[in-house]
Tab-separated table of C-alpha atoms in Angstrom:
chain	number	residue	atom	x	y	z
A	20	ALA	CA	130.866	-174.522	-84.680
A	21	GLN	CA	133.135	-171.614	-84.047
A	22	LYS	CA	136.687	-172.705	-83.422
A	23	ILE	CA	138.701	-171.700	-80.409
A	24	THR	CA	142.369	-172.500	-80.027
A	25	GLN	CA	144.199	-172.526	-76.735
A	26	THR	CA	147.670	-173.751	-77.582
A	27	GLN	CA	148.966	-174.164	-74.041
A	28	PRO	CA	147.599	-177.304	-72.376
A	29	GLY	CA	149.542	-176.501	-69.224
A	30	MET	CA	151.443	-173.536	-67.871
A	31	PHE	CA	153.590	-172.981	-64.815
A	32	VAL	CA	154.257	-169.617	-63.256
A	33	GLN	CA	156.065	-168.549	-60.150
A	34	GLU	CA	153.989	-166.876	-57.502
A	35	LYS	CA	153.913	-163.068	-57.869
A	36	GLU	CA	154.974	-163.203	-61.505
A	37	ALA	CA	152.809	-162.364	-64.517
A	38	VAL	CA	151.573	-164.972	-66.971
A	39	THR	CA	149.904	-164.801	-70.382
A	40	LEU	CA	147.410	-167.407	-71.499
A	41	ASP	CA	146.852	-167.587	-75.250
A	42	CYS	CA	143.557	-167.763	-77.097
A	43	THR	CA	142.654	-167.361	-80.752
A	44	TYR	CA	139.253	-167.298	-82.422
A	45	ASP	CA	138.146	-168.417	-85.819
A	46	THR	CA	135.012	-166.428	-86.468
A	47	SER	CA	133.368	-164.631	-89.336
A	48	ASP	CA	131.145	-162.571	-87.070
A	49	GLN	CA	131.591	-158.824	-87.330
A	50	SER	CA	130.681	-158.215	-83.737
A	51	TYR	CA	131.550	-160.607	-80.981
A	52	GLY	CA	132.516	-160.758	-77.368
A	53	LEU	CA	135.698	-162.034	-75.800
A	54	PHE	CA	135.320	-163.826	-72.502
A	55	TRP	CA	137.568	-165.642	-70.104
A	56	TYR	CA	136.490	-168.071	-67.406
A	57	LYS	CA	138.335	-169.834	-64.630
A	58	GLN	CA	137.494	-173.303	-63.349
A	59	PRO	CA	139.159	-174.336	-60.078
A	60	SER	CA	139.346	-177.976	-59.066
A	61	SER	CA	135.986	-177.590	-57.325
A	62	GLY	CA	134.360	-177.441	-60.767
A	63	GLU	CA	132.586	-174.083	-60.609
A	64	MET	CA	132.960	-171.786	-63.587
A	65	ILE	CA	133.994	-168.255	-62.687
A	66	PHE	CA	133.658	-165.363	-65.126
A	67	LEU	CA	136.826	-163.266	-65.220
A	68	ILE	CA	136.735	-160.644	-67.923
A	69	TYR	CA	134.881	-159.468	-71.011
A	70	GLN	CA	135.674	-157.242	-73.969
A	71	GLY	CA	133.641	-156.439	-77.065
A	72	SER	CA	135.333	-156.781	-80.424
A	73	TYR	CA	134.705	-153.117	-81.134
A	74	ASP	CA	136.040	-151.863	-77.828
A	75	GLU	CA	139.059	-149.701	-78.459
A	76	GLN	CA	140.738	-150.231	-75.129
A	77	ASN	CA	141.740	-153.568	-73.729
A	78	ALA	CA	139.673	-154.607	-70.749
A	79	THR	CA	141.096	-154.773	-67.257
A	80	GLU	CA	139.573	-156.313	-64.147
A	81	GLY	CA	141.855	-156.168	-61.161
A	82	ARG	CA	144.829	-158.423	-61.872
A	83	TYR	CA	143.288	-159.639	-65.118
A	84	SER	CA	143.699	-157.904	-68.427
A	85	LEU	CA	142.749	-158.913	-71.919
A	86	ASN	CA	145.241	-158.383	-74.719
A	87	PHE	CA	143.049	-158.273	-77.802
A	88	GLN	CA	144.626	-158.187	-81.241
A	89	LYS	CA	141.731	-158.015	-83.665
A	90	ALA	CA	143.651	-158.640	-86.871
A	91	ARG	CA	145.145	-161.783	-85.408
A	92	LYS	CA	141.853	-162.716	-83.728
A	93	SER	CA	143.690	-163.356	-80.529
A	94	ALA	CA	142.450	-162.550	-77.060
A	95	ASN	CA	145.137	-163.413	-74.575
A	96	LEU	CA	144.563	-163.241	-70.835
A	97	VAL	CA	147.270	-161.635	-68.749
A	98	ILE	CA	147.317	-162.363	-65.034
A	99	SER	CA	149.596	-160.093	-63.088
A	100	ALA	CA	151.105	-160.902	-59.701
A	101	SER	CA	150.038	-164.543	-59.758
A	102	GLN	CA	148.662	-166.054	-56.582
A	103	LEU	CA	148.429	-169.669	-55.484
A	104	GLY	CA	144.657	-169.405	-55.813
A	105	ASP	CA	145.037	-168.711	-59.516
A	106	SER	CA	145.875	-172.365	-60.086
A	107	ALA	CA	142.976	-173.603	-62.193
A	108	MET	CA	141.762	-174.335	-65.706
A	109	TYR	CA	141.211	-171.282	-67.867
A	110	PHE	CA	138.860	-171.120	-70.834
A	111	CYS	CA	138.123	-168.562	-73.537
A	112	PRO	CA	134.884	-169.637	-75.175
A	113	ASN	CA	133.581	-168.446	-78.487
A	114	LYS	CA	129.893	-167.826	-77.766
A	115	PHE	CA	128.964	-171.045	-75.975
A	116	TYR	CA	131.663	-173.295	-77.410
A	117	PHE	CA	134.715	-174.028	-75.303
A	118	GLY	CA	138.222	-174.842	-76.413
A	119	SER	CA	140.568	-177.242	-74.727
A	120	GLY	CA	141.552	-174.820	-71.994
A	121	THR	CA	144.835	-174.134	-70.250
A	122	LYS	CA	145.786	-175.606	-66.902
A	123	LEU	CA	147.679	-173.011	-64.911
A	124	ASN	CA	149.821	-174.038	-61.984
A	125	VAL	CA	151.198	-171.324	-59.719
A	126	LYS	CA	154.317	-172.404	-57.874
A	127	PRO	CA	155.130	-171.045	-54.416
B	21	GLY	CA	125.685	-161.016	-61.255
B	22	ALA	CA	122.910	-163.357	-62.228
B	23	VAL	CA	122.531	-166.624	-60.358
B	24	VAL	CA	122.053	-170.064	-61.821
B	25	SER	CA	121.406	-172.939	-59.467
B	26	GLN	CA	121.909	-176.577	-60.372
B	27	HIS	CA	120.685	-179.560	-58.436
B	28	PRO	CA	121.768	-182.117	-57.357
B	29	SER	CA	125.476	-181.468	-56.940
B	30	TRP	CA	126.242	-185.130	-56.552
B	31	VAL	CA	124.260	-188.155	-57.574
B	32	ILE	CA	125.053	-191.826	-57.482
B	33	CYS	CA	122.694	-194.222	-59.178
B	34	LYS	CA	122.486	-197.807	-60.283
B	35	SER	CA	122.931	-198.800	-63.880
B	36	GLY	CA	119.628	-198.746	-65.765
B	37	THR	CA	117.980	-196.049	-63.731
B	38	SER	CA	117.202	-192.504	-64.869
B	39	VAL	CA	118.559	-189.375	-63.277
B	40	LYS	CA	117.166	-185.861	-63.537
B	41	ILE	CA	119.319	-182.752	-63.141
B	42	GLU	CA	117.692	-179.354	-62.712
B	43	CYS	CA	119.048	-176.002	-63.747
B	44	ARG	CA	117.309	-172.855	-62.510
B	45	SER	CA	117.893	-169.200	-63.197
B	46	LEU	CA	117.093	-167.582	-59.865
B	47	ASP	CA	116.949	-163.898	-60.637
B	48	PHE	CA	116.480	-163.633	-64.382
B	49	GLN	CA	114.531	-165.261	-67.168
B	50	ALA	CA	116.474	-167.584	-69.414
B	51	THR	CA	114.902	-168.416	-72.753
B	52	THR	CA	118.039	-170.354	-73.577
B	53	MET	CA	120.181	-172.611	-71.456
B	54	PHE	CA	123.165	-174.710	-72.389
B	55	TRP	CA	124.055	-178.151	-71.131
B	56	TYR	CA	127.644	-179.328	-71.044
B	57	ARG	CA	129.420	-182.516	-70.185
B	58	GLN	CA	132.944	-182.496	-68.857
B	59	PHE	CA	135.267	-185.456	-68.466
B	60	PRO	CA	138.117	-185.246	-65.951
B	61	LYS	CA	140.812	-182.803	-66.981
B	62	GLN	CA	139.032	-182.037	-70.232
B	63	SER	CA	137.068	-179.131	-71.610
B	64	LEU	CA	133.360	-178.486	-71.543
B	65	MET	CA	131.615	-180.258	-74.366
B	66	LEU	CA	128.359	-178.667	-75.423
B	67	MET	CA	125.645	-181.306	-75.445
B	68	ALA	CA	122.581	-179.287	-76.314
B	69	THR	CA	120.884	-175.933	-76.304
B	70	SER	CA	117.699	-175.838	-74.316
B	71	ASN	CA	115.006	-173.517	-75.632
B	72	GLU	CA	111.999	-172.455	-73.607
B	73	GLY	CA	108.819	-173.544	-75.304
B	74	SER	CA	110.442	-175.580	-78.025
B	75	LYS	CA	112.591	-178.628	-78.566
B	76	ALA	CA	116.203	-178.661	-77.549
B	77	THR	CA	118.897	-178.459	-80.172
B	78	TYR	CA	121.401	-181.274	-79.773
B	79	GLU	CA	125.006	-181.217	-80.867
B	80	GLN	CA	126.178	-183.809	-83.310
B	81	GLY	CA	126.859	-187.143	-81.695
B	82	VAL	CA	124.699	-186.544	-78.634
B	83	GLU	CA	121.916	-189.090	-78.240
B	84	LYS	CA	118.586	-187.306	-77.913
B	85	ASP	CA	116.849	-190.306	-76.402
B	86	LYS	CA	119.592	-190.804	-73.855
B	87	PHE	CA	119.802	-187.202	-72.732
B	88	LEU	CA	116.322	-185.739	-72.512
B	89	ILE	CA	116.149	-181.990	-72.144
B	90	ASN	CA	113.058	-180.066	-71.162
B	91	HIS	CA	112.827	-176.311	-70.776
B	92	ALA	CA	109.575	-176.118	-68.890
B	93	SER	CA	109.628	-172.436	-68.002
B	94	LEU	CA	111.721	-169.320	-68.339
B	95	THR	CA	113.613	-170.274	-65.199
B	96	LEU	CA	113.923	-174.044	-65.357
B	97	SER	CA	115.623	-176.518	-67.652
B	98	THR	CA	116.080	-180.184	-66.863
B	99	LEU	CA	118.433	-182.841	-68.179
B	100	THR	CA	117.367	-186.433	-67.717
B	101	VAL	CA	119.913	-189.145	-68.280
B	102	THR	CA	117.791	-192.145	-69.172
B	103	SER	CA	118.799	-195.736	-68.520
B	104	ALA	CA	122.115	-194.566	-67.189
B	105	HIS	CA	125.222	-196.683	-67.616
B	106	PRO	CA	128.698	-196.337	-66.136
B	107	GLU	CA	129.945	-194.586	-69.282
B	108	ASP	CA	127.457	-191.790	-68.575
B	109	SER	CA	129.350	-190.973	-65.398
B	110	SER	CA	130.607	-187.439	-65.772
B	111	PHE	CA	130.360	-183.848	-64.630
B	112	TYR	CA	127.348	-182.106	-66.115
B	113	ILE	CA	127.039	-178.345	-65.978
B	114	CYS	CA	124.427	-175.919	-67.227
B	115	SER	CA	124.676	-172.274	-68.117
B	116	ALA	CA	122.459	-169.418	-69.205
B	117	PRO	CA	123.171	-166.040	-70.780
B	118	THR	CA	121.444	-162.865	-69.726
B	119	ASP	CA	122.073	-161.078	-72.977
B	120	ARG	CA	123.190	-161.810	-76.502
B	121	VAL	CA	125.352	-164.799	-75.850
B	122	GLY	CA	128.863	-164.468	-77.110
B	123	VAL	CA	128.450	-160.822	-78.048
B	124	THR	CA	127.642	-158.926	-74.901
B	125	GLY	CA	126.291	-161.669	-72.678
B	126	GLU	CA	128.473	-163.663	-70.404
B	127	LEU	CA	127.385	-167.134	-69.410
B	128	PHE	CA	126.254	-167.776	-65.864
B	129	PHE	CA	126.933	-171.307	-64.768
B	130	GLY	CA	125.323	-173.650	-62.343
B	131	GLU	CA	127.451	-175.376	-59.762
B	132	GLY	CA	127.589	-178.554	-61.811
B	133	SER	CA	126.365	-182.081	-61.110
B	134	ARG	CA	128.700	-185.003	-60.690
B	135	LEU	CA	127.010	-188.202	-61.816
B	136	THR	CA	128.354	-191.598	-60.900
B	137	VAL	CA	126.634	-194.644	-62.332
B	138	LEU	CA	127.425	-197.888	-60.599
């Protein structure tokens, strides 16, 4: 199985501030995709952002951006202007394998 | 985006009974679907890969006879928890890719099914 490492079990951020969630891959694939998902307490999985490993520019989707450093095999998620509704679990799977995730709590 | 529907959302059953969970791709054909199990406050653990027209591929440590998976058509995969026991209580969630999974294809998830075995 491909290994995914999310080193932050839990994170706190003040509302309206930016936060970075870490993710590193251990893969030998030459071409791969980087994905981030959000899982609120309701349990649904919500797709946030995608970037291909050969994409030259980091992906951005609204308040979400992906900071991809290929040599380090890291694909960190940056959430700008945090909102209370951002409180959730966040996952960066490698293909269909999920790491431990990061629990983000946004404080008012 | 593509839609995956999972049913039932909640199910409570008695110990020893079997429970079937359905996962349907509503607007695309899914030759592959993935079944996950998630314990409270933990990550998604891949149980098996469901393949249309062939046997499912189970992850190591997952009991094939306990968790029966059938991919009957290009839009339907089912997970049957046989002879359920309280330790099988969990959140089960399915997903399907529309493209090359992990390369260009994001995963579309069902709503999940919360199983409680009494």
